[in-house]
Amino acid sequence: MTDYAGLLRALHQGSVEFIVVGGVAAAAHGSARLTQDLDIAYARAGDNLRRLVVALAPYRPYLRGAPPGLPFQWDEATLARGLNFTLTTALGDIDLLGELTGGGGFEALLPHTVALELFGVACRCLDLEWLIRVKRAAGRPRDLEAVAELEALREERGR
């Protein structure tokens, strides 16, 4: 089980620049769907990569689904060479997204966020309109199912 509060606290205390996206963002907007991981879009600037590495290092990040013992170095160079990482940690699963289909990277997403307190942690969360946009662009069946619920929430708020 993922400790969302613990992961968010680690990122916040590490001064990591990130935006909550995915299922946790949907839940923050009122979705009743369950999610198994924390999805974040993160700033790719070198200093933020360093802060991200330091913040998660105590929780032993490892590639989710990779066989045990596979060489994986959790460092700035690894983050700089990659873009999106699906990780498991001692606090649970986290997806680090350098870019979202239909939304772009951290800088492009930032104007489309709202400040929220999630699990007692102040953070930025993708706003409802852009959450719908990126889930629709992802096009996976589970994302398209989520879009229907998110659109209903948007319509309900409009009343």
Coordinates of N, CA and C in Angstrom, one line a residue, residues 8-159:
L8 N 4.5 12.5 -0.3 CA 4.4 13.9 -0.5 C 5.2 14.7 0.5
R9 N 5.3 14.2 1.8 CA 6.1 14.9 2.8 C 7.6 14.9 2.4
A10 N 8.0 13.7 2.0 CA 9.4 13.6 1.6 C 9.8 14.6 0.4
L11 N 8.9 14.7 -0.6 CA 9.1 15.6 -1.7 C 9.1 17.0 -1.2
H12 N 8.1 17.4 -0.4 CA 7.9 18.7 0.1 C 9.1 19.1 1.0
Q13 N 9.5 18.3 1.9 CA 10.6 18.6 2.8 C 11.9 18.7 2.1
G14 N 12.0 18.0 0.9 CA 13.2 18.0 0.1 C 13.2 19.2 -0.9
S15 N 12.2 20.1 -0.8 CA 12.0 21.2 -1.7 C 12.0 20.8 -3.2
V16 N 11.4 19.7 -3.5 CA 11.3 19.2 -4.9 C 10.2 20.0 -5.5
E17 N 10.4 20.4 -6.8 CA 9.4 21.1 -7.6 C 8.6 20.0 -8.3
F18 N 7.4 19.9 -8.0 CA 6.5 18.8 -8.6 C 5.1 19.2 -8.6
I19 N 4.3 18.5 -9.4 CA 2.9 18.7 -9.6 C 2.2 17.3 -9.4
V20 N 1.2 17.2 -8.6 CA 0.5 16.0 -8.4 C -0.4 15.8 -9.6
V21 N -0.3 14.7 -10.3 CA -1.2 14.4 -11.5 C -1.8 13.0 -11.3
G22 N -2.5 12.5 -12.2 CA -3.0 11.1 -12.1 C -4.1 10.9 -11.1
G23 N -4.2 9.7 -10.6 CA -5.3 9.3 -9.7 C -5.4 10.1 -8.4
V24 N -4.3 10.5 -7.8 CA -4.3 11.3 -6.6 C -4.9 12.7 -6.9
A25 N -4.5 13.3 -8.1 CA -5.1 14.5 -8.5 C -6.6 14.4 -8.7
A26 N -7.0 13.3 -9.4 CA -8.4 13.1 -9.6 C -9.2 13.0 -8.3
A27 N -8.6 12.3 -7.3 CA -9.2 12.1 -6.0 C -9.3 13.5 -5.3
A28 N -8.3 14.3 -5.5 CA -8.4 15.7 -4.9 C -9.5 16.5 -5.5
H29 N -9.9 16.2 -6.7 CA -11.0 16.9 -7.4 C -12.3 16.3 -7.2
G30 N -12.3 15.2 -6.4 CA -13.6 14.5 -6.0 C -13.9 13.2 -6.6
S31 N -12.9 12.6 -7.4 CA -13.1 11.3 -8.0 C -13.2 10.2 -6.9
A32 N -14.0 9.2 -7.1 CA -14.1 8.1 -6.1 C -13.2 7.0 -6.5
R33 N -12.5 7.1 -7.6 CA -11.6 6.0 -8.1 C -10.4 5.8 -7.2
L34 N -10.0 4.6 -7.0 CA -8.8 4.3 -6.2 C -7.6 4.2 -7.1
T35 N -6.5 4.6 -6.6 CA -5.2 4.5 -7.3 C -4.2 3.8 -6.4
Q36 N -3.2 3.2 -7.1 CA -2.2 2.4 -6.3 C -0.9 3.2 -6.2
D37 N -0.8 4.3 -6.9 CA 0.5 5.0 -6.8 C 0.3 6.5 -6.8
L38 N 1.4 7.2 -6.6 CA 1.4 8.7 -6.7 C 2.1 9.0 -8.0
D39 N 1.4 9.8 -8.8 CA 2.0 10.3 -10.1 C 2.3 11.7 -9.9
I40 N 3.6 12.1 -10.2 CA 4.0 13.5 -10.2 C 4.7 13.9 -11.5
A41 N 4.5 15.1 -11.9 CA 5.3 15.7 -12.9 C 6.4 16.5 -12.2
Y42 N 7.6 16.4 -12.6 CA 8.7 17.0 -11.9 C 9.5 17.9 -12.8
A43 N 10.0 19.0 -12.2 CA 10.9 19.9 -12.9 C 12.2 19.2 -13.3
R44 N 12.7 19.4 -14.5 CA 13.9 18.6 -15.0 C 15.1 19.4 -14.8
A45 N 15.1 20.6 -14.2 CA 16.3 21.4 -13.9 C 17.2 20.6 -13.0
G46 N 18.5 20.8 -13.3 CA 19.5 20.0 -12.5 C 19.4 20.1 -11.0
D47 N 19.2 21.3 -10.5 CA 19.1 21.4 -9.0 C 17.8 20.6 -8.5
N48 N 16.8 20.6 -9.3 CA 15.6 19.8 -8.8 C 15.8 18.3 -8.9
L49 N 16.6 17.9 -9.9 CA 16.9 16.5 -10.0 C 17.7 16.1 -8.8
R50 N 18.6 16.9 -8.4 CA 19.4 16.6 -7.2 C 18.5 16.5 -5.9
R51 N 17.6 17.5 -5.8 CA 16.7 17.5 -4.6 C 15.8 16.2 -4.7
L52 N 15.4 15.8 -5.8 CA 14.5 14.6 -6.0 C 15.3 13.4 -5.6
V53 N 16.5 13.3 -6.0 CA 17.3 12.1 -5.7 C 17.5 12.0 -4.2
V54 N 17.9 13.2 -3.5 CA 18.1 13.2 -2.1 C 16.8 12.9 -1.3
A55 N 15.7 13.5 -1.8 CA 14.4 13.3 -1.1 C 14.0 11.8 -1.0
L56 N 14.2 11.1 -2.2 CA 13.7 9.7 -2.2 C 14.7 8.7 -1.8
A57 N 16.0 9.1 -1.8 CA 17.1 8.1 -1.6 C 16.8 7.3 -0.3
P58 N 16.4 7.8 0.8 CA 16.2 7.0 2.0 C 15.2 5.9 1.9
Y59 N 14.3 6.0 0.9 CA 13.3 5.0 0.6 C 13.6 4.0 -0.4
R60 N 14.8 4.0 -0.8 CA 15.4 3.0 -1.7 C 14.6 2.8 -3.0
P61 N 14.5 3.8 -3.9 CA 13.8 3.7 -5.1 C 14.4 2.6 -6.0
Y62 N 13.5 1.9 -6.7 CA 13.9 0.8 -7.6 C 12.9 0.7 -8.7
L63 N 13.3 0.3 -9.9 CA 12.4 0.2 -11.0 C 11.2 -0.8 -10.7
R64 N 10.0 -0.3 -10.7 CA 8.9 -1.2 -10.5 C 8.8 -2.2 -11.6
G65 N 8.6 -3.5 -11.2 CA 8.5 -4.6 -12.1 C 9.8 -5.2 -12.6
A66 N 10.9 -4.5 -12.2 CA 12.2 -5.0 -12.6 C 12.6 -6.2 -11.7
P67 N 13.3 -7.2 -12.3 CA 13.7 -8.3 -11.4 C 14.7 -7.8 -10.3
P68 N 14.6 -8.4 -9.1 CA 15.5 -8.0 -8.1 C 17.0 -8.2 -8.5
G69 N 17.8 -7.3 -8.1 CA 19.2 -7.5 -8.5 C 19.6 -6.8 -9.8
L70 N 18.6 -6.3 -10.5 CA 19.0 -5.6 -11.8 C 19.7 -4.3 -11.4
P71 N 20.8 -4.1 -12.0 CA 21.6 -2.8 -11.7 C 20.7 -1.6 -11.9
F72 N 20.5 -0.8 -10.9 CA 19.8 0.5 -11.1 C 20.4 1.5 -10.1
Q73 N 21.0 2.5 -10.7 CA 21.6 3.6 -9.9 C 20.7 4.7 -9.7
W74 N 20.3 5.0 -8.5 CA 19.4 6.2 -8.2 C 20.3 7.4 -8.0
D75 N 20.4 8.2 -9.1 CA 21.2 9.4 -9.0 C 20.8 10.4 -10.1
E76 N 21.4 11.6 -10.0 CA 21.0 12.6 -11.0 C 21.3 12.2 -12.4
A77 N 22.4 11.5 -12.7 CA 22.7 11.1 -14.0 C 21.6 10.2 -14.6
T78 N 21.1 9.3 -13.8 CA 20.0 8.4 -14.2 C 18.8 9.2 -14.6
L79 N 18.4 10.1 -13.7 CA 17.2 11.0 -14.0 C 17.4 11.8 -15.2
A80 N 18.6 12.4 -15.4 CA 18.9 13.2 -16.5 C 18.8 12.5 -17.8
R81 N 19.2 11.2 -17.8 CA 19.2 10.4 -19.0 C 17.8 9.8 -19.4
G82 N 17.0 9.8 -18.4 CA 15.6 9.3 -18.6 C 14.6 10.4 -18.6
L83 N 13.4 10.0 -18.6 CA 12.3 11.0 -18.6 C 11.2 10.6 -17.6
N84 N 10.6 9.5 -17.8 CA 9.5 9.0 -17.0 C 10.0 7.7 -16.3
F85 N 9.8 7.6 -15.0 CA 10.2 6.5 -14.2 C 9.1 5.9 -13.3
T86 N 8.8 4.6 -13.4 CA 7.9 4.0 -12.5 C 8.7 3.3 -11.4
L87 N 8.5 3.8 -10.2 CA 9.4 3.3 -9.1 C 8.6 2.7 -8.0
T88 N 9.2 1.8 -7.3 CA 8.7 1.3 -6.0 C 9.7 1.8 -5.0
T89 N 9.1 2.2 -3.8 CA 10.0 2.6 -2.7 C 9.5 2.0 -1.4
A90 N 10.2 2.2 -0.4 CA 9.8 1.8 1.0 C 8.4 2.4 1.4
L91 N 8.1 3.5 0.8 CA 6.8 4.2 1.0 C 5.7 3.8 0.1
G92 N 6.1 3.0 -1.0 CA 5.1 2.6 -2.0 C 5.5 3.1 -3.3
D93 N 4.5 3.0 -4.3 CA 4.8 3.3 -5.7 C 4.7 4.7 -6.0
I94 N 5.6 5.2 -6.9 CA 5.5 6.6 -7.3 C 6.0 6.6 -8.8
D95 N 5.3 7.3 -9.6 CA 5.6 7.5 -11.0 C 6.2 9.0 -11.2
L96 N 7.4 9.1 -11.7 CA 8.0 10.4 -11.9 C 7.9 10.6 -13.4
L97 N 7.2 11.7 -13.7 CA 6.9 12.0 -15.1 C 7.5 13.3 -15.5
G98 N 8.5 13.2 -16.4 CA 9.2 14.4 -16.9 C 8.3 15.1 -18.0
E99 N 7.3 14.3 -18.5 CA 6.4 14.9 -19.5 C 5.2 14.0 -19.6
L100 N 4.0 14.7 -19.7 CA 2.7 14.1 -19.9 C 2.2 14.2 -21.3
T101 N 1.7 13.1 -21.9 CA 1.1 13.1 -23.2 C 0.0 14.1 -23.1
G102 N -0.1 15.0 -24.0 CA -1.2 16.0 -24.1 C -1.0 17.2 -23.2
G103 N 0.1 17.2 -22.4 CA 0.2 18.3 -21.4 C 1.6 18.9 -21.4
G104 N 2.6 18.1 -21.8 CA 4.0 18.6 -21.8 C 4.7 18.4 -20.4
G105 N 5.8 19.1 -20.2 CA 6.6 19.0 -19.0 C 6.1 19.9 -17.9
F106 N 6.9 19.9 -16.8 CA 6.5 20.7 -15.6 C 6.2 22.1 -15.9
E107 N 7.1 22.8 -16.7 CA 6.9 24.2 -17.0 C 5.6 24.5 -17.8
A108 N 5.3 23.6 -18.7 CA 4.0 23.8 -19.5 C 2.8 23.5 -18.6
L109 N 2.9 22.6 -17.6 CA 1.8 22.2 -16.8 C 1.5 23.3 -15.7
L110 N 2.6 23.9 -15.2 CA 2.5 24.8 -14.0 C 1.4 25.8 -14.0
P111 N 1.1 26.5 -15.2 CA 0.0 27.4 -15.2 C -1.4 26.8 -15.1
H112 N -1.4 25.5 -15.2 CA -2.7 24.8 -15.1 C -2.8 24.0 -13.8
T113 N -2.3 24.5 -12.7 CA -2.4 23.9 -11.4 C -3.1 24.7 -10.4
V114 N -3.5 24.0 -9.4 CA -4.1 24.7 -8.2 C -3.3 24.3 -7.0
A115 N -3.2 25.2 -6.0 CA -2.6 25.0 -4.7 C -3.6 24.3 -3.8
L116 N -3.2 23.1 -3.3 CA -4.0 22.3 -2.4 C -3.2 21.8 -1.3
E117 N -3.9 21.3 -0.3 CA -3.3 20.6 0.8 C -3.7 19.2 0.7
L118 N -2.8 18.3 0.4 CA -3.1 16.8 0.2 C -2.4 16.1 1.3
F119 N -3.1 15.3 2.1 CA -2.6 14.5 3.1 C -1.7 15.4 4.1
G120 N -2.2 16.6 4.3 CA -1.5 17.5 5.2 C -0.3 18.2 4.6
V121 N -0.1 18.1 3.3 CA 1.1 18.7 2.7 C 0.6 19.7 1.6
A122 N 1.2 20.9 1.7 CA 0.8 21.9 0.7 C 1.6 21.5 -0.6
C123 N 0.8 21.5 -1.7 CA 1.5 21.2 -3.0 C 0.6 21.7 -4.2
R124 N 1.2 21.6 -5.4 CA 0.5 21.9 -6.6 C -0.2 20.7 -7.2
C125 N -1.3 20.9 -7.7 CA -2.1 19.7 -8.3 C -2.6 20.2 -9.6
L126 N -2.6 19.3 -10.6 CA -3.1 19.7 -11.9 C -4.6 20.0 -11.8
D127 N -5.0 21.1 -12.4 CA -6.4 21.5 -12.3 C -7.3 20.5 -13.1
L128 N -8.6 20.6 -12.8 CA -9.5 19.7 -13.4 C -9.5 19.7 -14.9
E129 N -9.5 20.8 -15.5 CA -9.5 20.9 -17.0 C -8.4 20.2 -17.6
W130 N -7.2 20.4 -17.1 CA -6.0 19.8 -17.6 C -5.8 18.4 -17.3
L131 N -6.4 18.0 -16.1 CA -6.4 16.6 -15.8 C -7.2 15.8 -16.8
I132 N -8.4 16.4 -17.1 CA -9.2 15.7 -18.1 C -8.5 15.7 -19.5
R133 N -7.8 16.8 -19.8 CA -7.1 16.8 -21.1 C -6.0 15.7 -21.2
V134 N -5.2 15.6 -20.1 CA -4.0 14.6 -20.2 C -4.5 13.2 -20.1
K135 N -5.6 13.0 -19.4 CA -6.2 11.6 -19.3 C -6.8 11.2 -20.6
R136 N -7.5 12.2 -21.3 CA -8.0 11.9 -22.6 C -6.9 11.6 -23.6
A137 N -5.8 12.4 -23.5 CA -4.7 12.2 -24.4 C -4.0 10.9 -24.2
A138 N -3.9 10.4 -23.0 CA -3.3 9.2 -22.7 C -4.0 8.0 -23.4
G139 N -5.3 8.1 -23.4 CA -6.1 7.2 -24.2 C -6.3 5.8 -23.7
R140 N -5.7 5.5 -22.6 CA -5.9 4.1 -22.0 C -7.3 3.9 -21.6
P141 N -7.8 2.7 -21.6 CA -9.2 2.5 -21.2 C -9.5 3.0 -19.8
R142 N -8.6 2.8 -18.9 CA -8.9 3.3 -17.5 C -8.8 4.8 -17.4
D143 N -8.0 5.4 -18.3 CA -8.0 6.9 -18.3 C -9.3 7.5 -18.9
L144 N -9.8 6.8 -19.9 CA -11.0 7.3 -20.6 C -12.2 7.1 -19.7
E145 N -12.2 6.0 -18.9 CA -13.3 5.8 -17.9 C -13.2 6.9 -16.8
A146 N -12.0 7.3 -16.4 CA -11.8 8.4 -15.4 C -12.3 9.7 -16.0
V147 N -12.1 9.9 -17.3 CA -12.5 11.2 -18.0 C -14.0 11.4 -17.8
A148 N -14.8 10.3 -18.0 CA -16.2 10.4 -17.9 C -16.6 10.9 -16.5
E149 N -16.0 10.4 -15.4 CA -16.3 10.8 -14.1 C -15.8 12.2 -13.8
L150 N -14.6 12.6 -14.3 CA -14.1 13.9 -14.1 C -14.9 15.0 -14.8
E151 N -15.4 14.6 -16.0 CA -16.3 15.5 -16.7 C -17.6 15.7 -16.0
A152 N -18.1 14.7 -15.4 CA -19.4 14.8 -14.6 C -19.1 15.7 -13.4
L153 N -17.9 15.6 -12.7 CA -17.6 16.5 -11.6 C -17.5 17.9 -12.1
R154 N -16.9 18.1 -13.2 CA -16.8 19.5 -13.8 C -18.2 20.1 -14.0
E155 N -19.1 19.2 -14.6 CA -20.4 19.7 -14.9 C -21.1 20.0 -13.6
E156 N -21.0 19.2 -12.6 CA -21.6 19.4 -11.3 C -21.1 20.7 -10.6
R157 N -19.8 21.0 -10.8 CA -19.3 22.3 -10.2 C -19.8 23.5 -11.0
G158 N -20.1 23.3 -12.3 CA -20.6 24.4 -13.1 C -22.0 24.8 -12.7
R159 N -22.7 24.0 -12.0 CA -24.1 24.3 -11.6 C -24.1 25.3 -10.4

